[in-house]
């Protein structure tokens, strides 16, 4: 039996934000506390610090690390436009400065927690968590909907319960996900094993030898090696990273069977993913609306994983500039995993194998994400805050219930 979900919804406008909380029949609300005035300004130094930590892992994870010391090409400055990279990232680079990222993440997470969980909302959270911890096999899943577009940039994945000394999305008792609407859809990821995964690597030839070149071969090899010993996942790859090839594979399915998961490996920008130019060496931008139209075809997937930069990033206060939120709205796709910041090649190479292995454990989607974040943290990454899970299906169901015993 699934645990009841604590649903949180932030609504209102500047100076009058409210937080509504619901758990089964219990409903309450409180004002949203004041966010730190300099939060947006702190996020860029935080990311620099996080990516510095990743850079420090390169010797231990050298087989899957890609380091470059060159300046961006004019193309990189035009398309990705983030400055001078020292580590390959999917969407741009930063110059690195040393930073106490663990402490910074906790400080930001504590302030955000105190803003979100005020008065009656905090009381409902504390009471519900204590109750769940007394019941064997129970937990308190938390789902957050942020309606004001000007608050969508906030890294809610950092939420830190100082009293309990844990980040919500790292704690087994509080698996955390975002939502695009408060309506739960009766969806699942797959009917029965194997999980049919369509993978696409977009590596435009014009990026070769530039800071935009990705270590996609290492990620593909690592994923195939991680899944080699399981019959639970069937992994197929597109023949190219082009629009035409993606359309063809989604229309045909896996020999007529529905794809369960779509995995994209490549570059991303707000509202877009970067594809290979069909018949050329360049790149093309695919808008989230077009991607959504392709993925919601009859044989399209129920879970989408965008292992690229900024698939969950919000630009200029527009919630729907987030590729992830755009995809999950509409009731056809059960969940989307995307990145809210630039992501290093090193972390991206570790993320996909870990997540797919956890997806086969028979646990809900949000719990699989907790395991994946913990694995990243165990390896030393502070980038565990970068992935964002948007979940619209009820209870995070991965496999169709009647299939569990078949």
CSV table of C-alpha atoms in Angstrom, one decimal, residues 86-304:
chain,number,residue,atom,x,y,z
A,86,UNK,CA,37.6,24.3,-17.1
A,87,UNK,CA,35.4,21.2,-17.1
A,88,UNK,CA,33.2,20.0,-19.9
A,89,UNK,CA,29.6,20.9,-19.1
A,90,UNK,CA,26.4,20.4,-21.1
A,91,UNK,CA,25.3,23.9,-21.8
A,92,UNK,CA,28.4,26.1,-21.0
A,93,UNK,CA,31.2,26.5,-18.5
A,94,UNK,CA,32.3,28.7,-15.7
A,95,UNK,CA,35.7,29.7,-14.3
A,96,UNK,CA,36.1,27.8,-11.1
A,97,UNK,CA,36.7,29.2,-7.6
A,98,UNK,CA,37.0,27.2,-4.5
A,99,UNK,CA,33.9,27.1,-2.4
A,100,UNK,CA,32.4,25.2,0.5
A,101,UNK,CA,29.6,23.9,-1.5
A,102,UNK,CA,28.3,21.5,1.1
A,103,UNK,CA,27.9,24.3,3.6
A,104,UNK,CA,26.4,26.6,1.0
A,105,UNK,CA,23.8,24.0,-0.1
A,106,UNK,CA,22.8,23.5,3.5
A,107,UNK,CA,22.5,27.2,4.2
A,108,UNK,CA,20.4,27.8,1.1
A,109,UNK,CA,18.3,24.7,1.8
A,110,UNK,CA,17.7,25.7,5.5
A,111,UNK,CA,16.4,29.2,4.4
A,112,UNK,CA,14.2,27.7,1.8
A,113,UNK,CA,12.8,25.1,4.2
A,114,UNK,CA,12.0,27.8,6.7
A,115,UNK,CA,10.3,29.8,4.0
A,116,UNK,CA,8.2,26.9,2.8
A,117,UNK,CA,7.3,25.3,6.1
A,118,UNK,CA,5.7,28.0,8.1
A,119,UNK,CA,3.2,27.7,11.0
A,120,UNK,CA,0.4,25.3,10.2
A,121,UNK,CA,2.2,23.9,7.1
A,122,UNK,CA,5.2,23.0,9.3
A,123,UNK,CA,2.9,21.5,11.9
A,124,UNK,CA,1.3,19.2,9.3
A,125,UNK,CA,4.6,18.2,7.9
A,126,UNK,CA,6.1,17.4,11.3
A,127,UNK,CA,3.0,15.5,12.5
A,128,UNK,CA,2.8,13.5,9.2
A,129,UNK,CA,6.5,12.7,9.2
A,130,UNK,CA,6.4,11.5,12.8
A,131,UNK,CA,3.4,9.3,12.0
A,132,UNK,CA,5.1,7.8,8.9
A,133,UNK,CA,8.2,7.0,10.8
A,134,UNK,CA,6.2,5.0,13.4
A,135,UNK,CA,4.7,2.8,10.6
A,136,UNK,CA,6.8,0.0,9.2
A,137,UNK,CA,7.4,0.4,5.4
A,138,UNK,CA,5.8,3.9,5.3
A,139,UNK,CA,7.3,7.2,4.3
A,140,UNK,CA,6.1,10.8,3.6
A,141,UNK,CA,6.4,11.6,-0.2
A,142,UNK,CA,6.4,15.3,-0.9
A,143,UNK,CA,5.2,16.9,-4.1
A,144,UNK,CA,5.7,20.6,-4.7
A,145,UNK,CA,3.9,22.8,-7.3
A,146,UNK,CA,5.3,26.3,-7.8
A,147,UNK,CA,2.8,28.5,-9.6
A,148,UNK,CA,4.4,32.0,-9.5
A,149,UNK,CA,6.8,32.1,-12.5
A,150,UNK,CA,9.2,34.4,-10.6
A,151,UNK,CA,9.8,31.6,-8.0
A,152,UNK,CA,10.4,28.8,-10.5
A,153,UNK,CA,14.1,29.4,-10.6
A,154,UNK,CA,14.5,28.5,-6.9
A,155,UNK,CA,16.5,25.2,-6.3
A,156,UNK,CA,13.9,23.6,-4.1
A,157,UNK,CA,15.9,20.3,-4.2
A,158,UNK,CA,18.2,21.8,-1.6
A,159,UNK,CA,15.5,21.9,1.1
A,160,UNK,CA,17.2,21.1,4.4
A,161,UNK,CA,15.4,20.2,7.6
A,162,UNK,CA,17.8,21.5,10.2
A,163,UNK,CA,16.0,19.9,13.1
A,164,UNK,CA,16.2,16.5,11.6
A,165,UNK,CA,19.6,17.3,9.9
A,166,UNK,CA,18.7,16.0,6.4
A,167,UNK,CA,17.9,17.3,2.9
A,168,UNK,CA,14.4,16.2,2.0
A,169,UNK,CA,15.4,14.7,-1.4
A,170,UNK,CA,18.2,12.7,0.2
A,171,UNK,CA,16.1,11.2,3.0
A,172,UNK,CA,14.4,7.9,2.5
A,173,UNK,CA,11.4,9.1,4.6
A,174,UNK,CA,10.7,12.2,2.5
A,175,UNK,CA,11.1,11.4,-1.3
A,176,UNK,CA,10.7,14.7,-3.1
A,177,UNK,CA,9.4,15.6,-6.5
A,178,UNK,CA,8.0,18.6,-8.3
A,179,UNK,CA,4.6,18.8,-10.1
A,180,UNK,CA,3.3,20.8,-13.0
A,181,UNK,CA,-0.3,20.5,-11.7
A,182,UNK,CA,-1.9,19.2,-8.6
A,183,UNK,CA,-3.9,16.6,-10.6
A,184,UNK,CA,-2.5,13.1,-10.3
A,185,UNK,CA,-2.7,11.0,-13.4
A,186,UNK,CA,-3.3,7.3,-13.4
A,187,UNK,CA,-0.2,6.5,-15.3
A,188,UNK,CA,2.7,4.0,-15.1
A,189,UNK,CA,6.0,3.7,-16.9
A,190,UNK,CA,5.8,0.2,-18.2
A,191,UNK,CA,3.5,-2.9,-18.3
A,192,UNK,CA,6.0,-5.7,-17.8
A,193,UNK,CA,9.7,-6.3,-18.2
A,194,UNK,CA,11.8,-5.4,-20.1
A,195,UNK,CA,11.7,-1.6,-19.8
A,196,UNK,CA,12.0,-0.4,-23.4
A,197,UNK,CA,14.4,2.5,-23.5
A,198,UNK,CA,15.1,4.6,-26.6
A,199,UNK,CA,18.3,6.4,-26.2
A,200,UNK,CA,19.5,9.3,-28.4
A,201,UNK,CA,23.0,10.9,-28.4
A,202,UNK,CA,23.3,14.2,-30.1
A,203,UNK,CA,26.9,15.1,-30.8
A,204,UNK,CA,27.1,17.6,-33.7
A,205,UNK,CA,30.4,17.2,-35.5
A,206,UNK,CA,31.1,21.0,-35.3
A,207,UNK,CA,31.5,20.5,-31.5
A,208,UNK,CA,34.5,18.1,-31.9
A,209,UNK,CA,37.6,19.7,-30.5
A,210,UNK,CA,35.7,22.5,-28.7
A,211,UNK,CA,34.5,22.8,-25.1
A,212,UNK,CA,31.1,21.7,-26.3
A,213,UNK,CA,32.4,18.2,-27.2
A,214,UNK,CA,30.8,15.6,-24.9
A,215,UNK,CA,32.2,12.4,-23.6
A,216,UNK,CA,29.0,10.6,-24.9
A,217,UNK,CA,30.9,7.4,-25.8
A,218,UNK,CA,31.9,6.9,-22.1
A,219,UNK,CA,28.3,7.5,-21.0
A,220,UNK,CA,26.9,5.1,-23.6
A,221,UNK,CA,29.5,2.5,-22.7
A,222,UNK,CA,28.9,2.9,-19.0
A,223,UNK,CA,25.2,2.6,-19.3
A,224,UNK,CA,25.4,-0.5,-21.5
A,225,UNK,CA,27.9,-2.1,-19.0
A,226,UNK,CA,25.6,-1.3,-16.1
A,227,UNK,CA,22.6,-2.9,-17.7
A,228,UNK,CA,24.5,-5.8,-19.3
A,229,UNK,CA,23.7,-8.2,-16.4
A,230,UNK,CA,20.0,-7.5,-16.3
A,231,UNK,CA,17.1,-8.6,-18.5
A,232,UNK,CA,14.9,-6.0,-16.9
A,233,UNK,CA,15.9,-3.2,-19.4
A,234,UNK,CA,16.1,-3.3,-23.2
A,235,UNK,CA,18.2,-0.4,-24.3
A,236,UNK,CA,18.1,0.7,-28.0
A,237,UNK,CA,19.8,3.7,-29.6
A,238,UNK,CA,18.9,5.9,-32.5
A,239,UNK,CA,21.2,5.7,-35.5
A,240,UNK,CA,21.7,9.5,-35.4
A,241,UNK,CA,20.9,12.5,-33.2
A,242,UNK,CA,18.7,14.1,-35.8
A,243,UNK,CA,15.0,15.2,-35.8
A,244,UNK,CA,14.2,12.8,-38.7
A,245,UNK,CA,15.7,9.8,-36.9
A,246,UNK,CA,13.9,10.7,-33.6
A,247,UNK,CA,10.6,11.0,-35.5
A,248,UNK,CA,11.1,7.7,-37.2
A,249,UNK,CA,11.9,5.7,-34.1
A,250,UNK,CA,9.0,7.2,-32.1
A,251,UNK,CA,6.6,6.5,-34.9
A,252,UNK,CA,7.7,2.9,-35.3
A,253,UNK,CA,8.2,2.1,-31.6
A,254,UNK,CA,10.2,-1.0,-30.7
A,255,UNK,CA,9.0,-3.3,-33.5
A,256,UNK,CA,5.5,-2.0,-32.9
A,257,UNK,CA,5.7,-2.0,-29.1
A,258,UNK,CA,5.5,1.3,-27.1
A,259,UNK,CA,8.7,2.8,-25.8
A,260,UNK,CA,8.7,3.2,-22.0
A,261,UNK,CA,11.5,5.6,-21.6
A,262,UNK,CA,13.3,8.2,-23.7
A,263,UNK,CA,16.8,9.1,-22.8
A,264,UNK,CA,18.4,12.2,-24.4
A,265,UNK,CA,22.2,12.7,-24.0
A,266,UNK,CA,23.5,16.0,-25.4
A,267,UNK,CA,23.3,19.7,-24.9
A,268,UNK,CA,20.3,21.7,-23.7
A,269,UNK,CA,19.2,25.3,-23.5
A,270,UNK,CA,16.0,26.7,-21.8
A,271,UNK,CA,13.0,25.4,-23.9
A,272,UNK,CA,15.3,23.5,-26.3
A,273,UNK,CA,17.5,20.5,-26.8
A,274,UNK,CA,20.3,20.6,-29.3
A,275,UNK,CA,20.1,18.1,-32.2
A,276,UNK,CA,22.5,17.2,-35.0
A,277,UNK,CA,21.9,18.8,-38.3
A,278,UNK,CA,20.3,16.4,-40.7
A,279,UNK,CA,22.9,15.8,-43.5
A,280,UNK,CA,25.4,18.3,-42.1
A,281,UNK,CA,28.0,18.9,-39.5
A,282,UNK,CA,26.1,21.6,-37.6
A,283,UNK,CA,23.4,21.6,-34.9
A,284,UNK,CA,19.7,22.4,-34.8
A,285,UNK,CA,17.6,23.6,-31.8
A,286,UNK,CA,14.4,21.6,-31.1
A,287,UNK,CA,11.8,23.5,-29.2
A,288,UNK,CA,10.1,21.8,-26.2
A,289,UNK,CA,6.7,22.1,-27.9
A,290,UNK,CA,7.9,20.1,-30.9
A,291,UNK,CA,9.7,17.6,-28.7
A,292,UNK,CA,6.4,17.2,-26.7
A,293,UNK,CA,4.5,16.6,-29.9
A,294,UNK,CA,6.9,13.8,-30.9
A,295,UNK,CA,7.0,12.1,-27.5
A,296,UNK,CA,3.2,12.0,-27.0
A,297,UNK,CA,2.7,9.9,-30.2
A,298,UNK,CA,0.8,6.6,-29.5
A,299,UNK,CA,4.1,4.6,-29.2
A,300,UNK,CA,5.9,7.4,-27.2
A,301,UNK,CA,7.3,7.0,-23.7
A,302,UNK,CA,5.8,7.7,-20.3
A,303,UNK,CA,9.2,8.7,-18.7
A,304,UNK,CA,11.6,11.2,-20.2
